[in-house]
Amino acid sequence: MVDTGTGPLPAYTETLPRRPESARCARRMVGLALGVWDLDGLRDAAEIVVSELLANAIQHARRESVRLTVTRLGDTRVRVAVVDLSRTHPVRRSAGSDDESGRGLDIVDALSRGQWGVDSMRWGKRVWADLVFEETTGE
């Protein structure tokens, strides 16, 4: 549970090594949380978002670990966040068609519909993205 000052919210959190192999564990944890909360419709988007946020932390952060949190913010809203010990904020950049990197935050922005951000902390930062499950009708 995460206490936001307005009461506790259901959440899963885990400290992971700052290594590329941690992405698999992060995706698994996100999928588990969404399954428990009956929000499986967010699974694909959330797994991509956590992979991108984690990749940025792995590439640019300091220290040996990062903290992953998946928080249920309401009936259909989930926040995926990665905390690291670097105060340097991520920067969106334009990637050329031949570039192998530089698209991660654009992907996060698209999947979260612009609902993402960075919270500065005394010792680092939290990069988060909110995802909303919208049921579609089969017409």
PDB file of C-alpha atoms in Angstrom:
ATOM      1  CA  MET A   1       0.000   0.000   0.000  1.00  0.00           C
ATOM      2  CA  VAL A   2       1.113   3.544  -0.727  1.00  0.00           C
ATOM      3  CA  ASP A   3      -0.155   6.325   1.543  1.00  0.00           C
ATOM      4  CA  THR A   4      -0.786   9.480  -0.471  1.00  0.00           C
ATOM      5  CA  GLY A   5      -1.969  11.604   2.433  1.00  0.00           C
ATOM      6  CA  THR A   6      -5.577  10.925   1.443  1.00  0.00           C
ATOM      7  CA  GLY A   7      -5.396   7.295   2.472  1.00  0.00           C
ATOM      8  CA  PRO A   8      -3.574   4.207   1.317  1.00  0.00           C
ATOM      9  CA  LEU A   9      -3.745   3.050  -2.286  1.00  0.00           C
ATOM     10  CA  PRO A  10      -3.085  -0.520  -3.389  1.00  0.00           C
ATOM     11  CA  ALA A  11       0.436  -0.830  -4.786  1.00  0.00           C
ATOM     12  CA  TYR A  12       3.211  -3.236  -5.588  1.00  0.00           C
ATOM     13  CA  THR A  13       6.806  -2.108  -5.202  1.00  0.00           C
ATOM     14  CA  GLU A  14      10.170  -3.747  -5.592  1.00  0.00           C
ATOM     15  CA  THR A  15      13.822  -2.759  -5.661  1.00  0.00           C
ATOM     16  CA  LEU A  16      15.561  -4.114  -8.738  1.00  0.00           C
ATOM     17  CA  PRO A  17      19.202  -4.232  -9.806  1.00  0.00           C
ATOM     18  CA  ARG A  18      20.037  -1.511 -12.345  1.00  0.00           C
ATOM     19  CA  ARG A  19      20.679  -4.062 -15.109  1.00  0.00           C
ATOM     20  CA  PRO A  20      18.924  -4.807 -18.411  1.00  0.00           C
ATOM     21  CA  GLU A  21      17.850  -8.218 -17.094  1.00  0.00           C
ATOM     22  CA  SER A  22      15.581  -6.465 -14.570  1.00  0.00           C
ATOM     23  CA  ALA A  23      13.155  -5.488 -17.322  1.00  0.00           C
ATOM     24  CA  ARG A  24      11.727  -9.017 -17.408  1.00  0.00           C
ATOM     25  CA  CYS A  25      11.058  -8.950 -13.655  1.00  0.00           C
ATOM     26  CA  ALA A  26       9.517  -5.467 -13.949  1.00  0.00           C
ATOM     27  CA  ARG A  27       7.158  -6.569 -16.714  1.00  0.00           C
ATOM     28  CA  ARG A  28       6.190  -9.629 -14.694  1.00  0.00           C
ATOM     29  CA  MET A  29       5.429  -7.514 -11.624  1.00  0.00           C
ATOM     30  CA  VAL A  30       3.318  -5.072 -13.651  1.00  0.00           C
ATOM     31  CA  GLY A  31       1.408  -7.950 -15.232  1.00  0.00           C
ATOM     32  CA  LEU A  32       0.804  -9.552 -11.835  1.00  0.00           C
ATOM     33  CA  ALA A  33      -0.551  -6.321 -10.350  1.00  0.00           C
ATOM     34  CA  LEU A  34      -2.849  -5.701 -13.299  1.00  0.00           C
ATOM     35  CA  GLY A  35      -4.122  -9.280 -13.133  1.00  0.00           C
ATOM     36  CA  VAL A  36      -4.924  -8.970  -9.433  1.00  0.00           C
ATOM     37  CA  TRP A  37      -6.736  -5.679 -10.082  1.00  0.00           C
ATOM     38  CA  ASP A  38      -8.634  -7.139 -13.078  1.00  0.00           C
ATOM     39  CA  LEU A  39      -7.042  -4.583 -15.419  1.00  0.00           C
ATOM     40  CA  ASP A  40      -5.478  -6.998 -17.887  1.00  0.00           C
ATOM     41  CA  GLY A  41      -6.507  -4.679 -20.728  1.00  0.00           C
ATOM     42  CA  LEU A  42      -3.639  -2.381 -19.694  1.00  0.00           C
ATOM     43  CA  ARG A  43      -1.017  -5.124 -19.682  1.00  0.00           C
ATOM     44  CA  ASP A  44       0.577  -4.532 -23.093  1.00  0.00           C
ATOM     45  CA  ALA A  45       0.821  -0.755 -22.682  1.00  0.00           C
ATOM     46  CA  ALA A  46       2.023  -1.007 -19.076  1.00  0.00           C
ATOM     47  CA  GLU A  47       4.712  -3.551 -19.924  1.00  0.00           C
ATOM     48  CA  ILE A  48       6.039  -1.326 -22.709  1.00  0.00           C
ATOM     49  CA  VAL A  49       5.964   1.753 -20.452  1.00  0.00           C
ATOM     50  CA  VAL A  50       7.793   0.045 -17.588  1.00  0.00           C
ATOM     51  CA  SER A  51      10.382  -1.283 -20.037  1.00  0.00           C
ATOM     52  CA  GLU A  52      11.032   2.220 -21.402  1.00  0.00           C
ATOM     53  CA  LEU A  53      11.176   3.882 -17.973  1.00  0.00           C
ATOM     54  CA  LEU A  54      13.481   1.185 -16.677  1.00  0.00           C
ATOM     55  CA  ALA A  55      15.722   1.380 -19.758  1.00  0.00           C
ATOM     56  CA  ASN A  56      16.210   5.117 -19.148  1.00  0.00           C
ATOM     57  CA  ALA A  57      17.109   4.521 -15.509  1.00  0.00           C
ATOM     58  CA  ILE A  58      19.488   1.711 -16.399  1.00  0.00           C
ATOM     59  CA  GLN A  59      21.260   3.850 -18.976  1.00  0.00           C
ATOM     60  CA  HIS A  60      21.414   7.182 -17.146  1.00  0.00           C
ATOM     61  CA  ALA A  61      21.060   6.681 -13.387  1.00  0.00           C
ATOM     62  CA  ARG A  62      23.663   6.111 -10.706  1.00  0.00           C
ATOM     63  CA  ARG A  63      23.996   3.452  -8.053  1.00  0.00           C
ATOM     64  CA  GLU A  64      23.236  -0.219  -8.193  1.00  0.00           C
ATOM     65  CA  SER A  65      19.436  -0.322  -7.977  1.00  0.00           C
ATOM     66  CA  VAL A  66      16.157   1.317  -8.936  1.00  0.00           C
ATOM     67  CA  ARG A  67      12.729   1.140  -7.326  1.00  0.00           C
ATOM     68  CA  LEU A  68       9.646   0.115  -9.296  1.00  0.00           C
ATOM     69  CA  THR A  69       6.150   0.929  -8.071  1.00  0.00           C
ATOM     70  CA  VAL A  70       2.796   0.054  -9.632  1.00  0.00           C
ATOM     71  CA  THR A  71      -0.074   1.880  -7.939  1.00  0.00           C
ATOM     72  CA  ARG A  72      -3.795   1.609  -8.545  1.00  0.00           C
ATOM     73  CA  LEU A  73      -5.151   5.159  -8.562  1.00  0.00           C
ATOM     74  CA  GLY A  74      -8.796   4.343  -9.200  1.00  0.00           C
ATOM     75  CA  ASP A  75     -11.103   1.864 -10.851  1.00  0.00           C
ATOM     76  CA  THR A  76      -9.368   2.146 -14.229  1.00  0.00           C
ATOM     77  CA  ARG A  77      -6.166   4.177 -13.615  1.00  0.00           C
ATOM     78  CA  VAL A  78      -2.734   2.766 -12.797  1.00  0.00           C
ATOM     79  CA  ARG A  79       0.569   4.572 -12.220  1.00  0.00           C
ATOM     80  CA  VAL A  80       3.848   2.920 -13.167  1.00  0.00           C
ATOM     81  CA  ALA A  81       6.878   4.639 -11.633  1.00  0.00           C
ATOM     82  CA  VAL A  82      10.634   4.110 -11.544  1.00  0.00           C
ATOM     83  CA  VAL A  83      12.712   5.825  -8.877  1.00  0.00           C
ATOM     84  CA  ASP A  84      16.463   6.236  -9.221  1.00  0.00           C
ATOM     85  CA  LEU A  85      19.176   8.139  -7.413  1.00  0.00           C
ATOM     86  CA  SER A  86      20.027  10.571 -10.203  1.00  0.00           C
ATOM     87  CA  ARG A  87      18.633  14.101 -10.119  1.00  0.00           C
ATOM     88  CA  THR A  88      19.019  14.482 -13.893  1.00  0.00           C
ATOM     89  CA  HIS A  89      15.607  14.541 -15.548  1.00  0.00           C
ATOM     90  CA  PRO A  90      14.981  12.601 -18.751  1.00  0.00           C
ATOM     91  CA  VAL A  91      14.767  14.677 -21.910  1.00  0.00           C
ATOM     92  CA  ARG A  92      12.619  13.913 -24.918  1.00  0.00           C
ATOM     93  CA  ARG A  93      14.575  14.137 -28.127  1.00  0.00           C
ATOM     94  CA  SER A  94      13.991  13.666 -31.809  1.00  0.00           C
ATOM     95  CA  ALA A  95      15.294  10.396 -33.104  1.00  0.00           C
ATOM     96  CA  GLY A  96      16.184  10.042 -36.750  1.00  0.00           C
ATOM     97  CA  SER A  97      14.981   7.080 -38.765  1.00  0.00           C
ATOM     98  CA  ASP A  98      18.417   5.423 -38.435  1.00  0.00           C
ATOM     99  CA  ASP A  99      18.816   6.079 -34.687  1.00  0.00           C
ATOM    100  CA  GLU A 100      18.668   3.005 -32.449  1.00  0.00           C
ATOM    101  CA  SER A 101      17.519   4.955 -29.396  1.00  0.00           C
ATOM    102  CA  GLY A 102      15.767   8.179 -28.482  1.00  0.00           C
ATOM    103  CA  ARG A 103      12.133   7.154 -28.875  1.00  0.00           C
ATOM    104  CA  GLY A 104      11.392   5.881 -25.362  1.00  0.00           C
ATOM    105  CA  LEU A 105       9.761   8.981 -23.920  1.00  0.00           C
ATOM    106  CA  ASP A 106       7.735   9.482 -27.091  1.00  0.00           C
ATOM    107  CA  ILE A 107       6.408   5.947 -26.626  1.00  0.00           C
ATOM    108  CA  VAL A 108       5.647   6.617 -22.942  1.00  0.00           C
ATOM    109  CA  ASP A 109       3.907   9.869 -23.902  1.00  0.00           C
ATOM    110  CA  ALA A 110       1.763   8.150 -26.532  1.00  0.00           C
ATOM    111  CA  LEU A 111       0.741   5.188 -24.357  1.00  0.00           C
ATOM    112  CA  SER A 112      -0.029   7.393 -21.339  1.00  0.00           C
ATOM    113  CA  ARG A 113      -1.756  10.010 -23.501  1.00  0.00           C
ATOM    114  CA  GLY A 114       0.572  12.670 -22.141  1.00  0.00           C
ATOM    115  CA  GLN A 115      -0.073  11.702 -18.516  1.00  0.00           C
ATOM    116  CA  TRP A 116       3.514  11.232 -17.356  1.00  0.00           C
ATOM    117  CA  GLY A 117       6.066  13.275 -15.506  1.00  0.00           C
ATOM    118  CA  VAL A 118       9.044  13.528 -13.216  1.00  0.00           C
ATOM    119  CA  ASP A 119       8.992  14.227  -9.474  1.00  0.00           C
ATOM    120  CA  SER A 120      12.235  15.634  -8.110  1.00  0.00           C
ATOM    121  CA  MET A 121      13.366  14.232  -4.806  1.00  0.00           C
ATOM    122  CA  ARG A 122      16.155  15.347  -2.523  1.00  0.00           C
ATOM    123  CA  TRP A 123      18.216  12.303  -3.445  1.00  0.00           C
ATOM    124  CA  GLY A 124      16.975  11.527  -6.969  1.00  0.00           C
ATOM    125  CA  LYS A 125      13.792  11.426  -9.024  1.00  0.00           C
ATOM    126  CA  ARG A 126      10.644   9.466  -9.773  1.00  0.00           C
ATOM    127  CA  VAL A 127       9.588   9.101 -13.413  1.00  0.00           C
ATOM    128  CA  TRP A 128       5.983   8.011 -13.709  1.00  0.00           C
ATOM    129  CA  ALA A 129       3.252   7.389 -16.251  1.00  0.00           C
ATOM    130  CA  ASP A 130      -0.473   6.991 -15.699  1.00  0.00           C
ATOM    131  CA  LEU A 131      -2.409   4.529 -17.811  1.00  0.00           C
ATOM    132  CA  VAL A 132      -6.179   4.397 -18.081  1.00  0.00           C
ATOM    133  CA  PHE A 133      -8.179   1.354 -19.102  1.00  0.00           C
ATOM    134  CA  GLU A 134     -11.028   2.297 -21.396  1.00  0.00           C
ATOM    135  CA  GLU A 135     -13.386  -0.497 -22.285  1.00  0.00           C
ATOM    136  CA  THR A 136     -14.378  -0.625 -25.922  1.00  0.00           C
ATOM    137  CA  THR A 137     -17.679  -1.836 -27.153  1.00  0.00           C
ATOM    138  CA  GLY A 138     -17.761  -4.341 -29.966  1.00  0.00           C
ATOM    139  CA  GLU A 139     -19.965  -2.558 -32.456  1.00  0.00           C
TER     140      GLU A 139
END
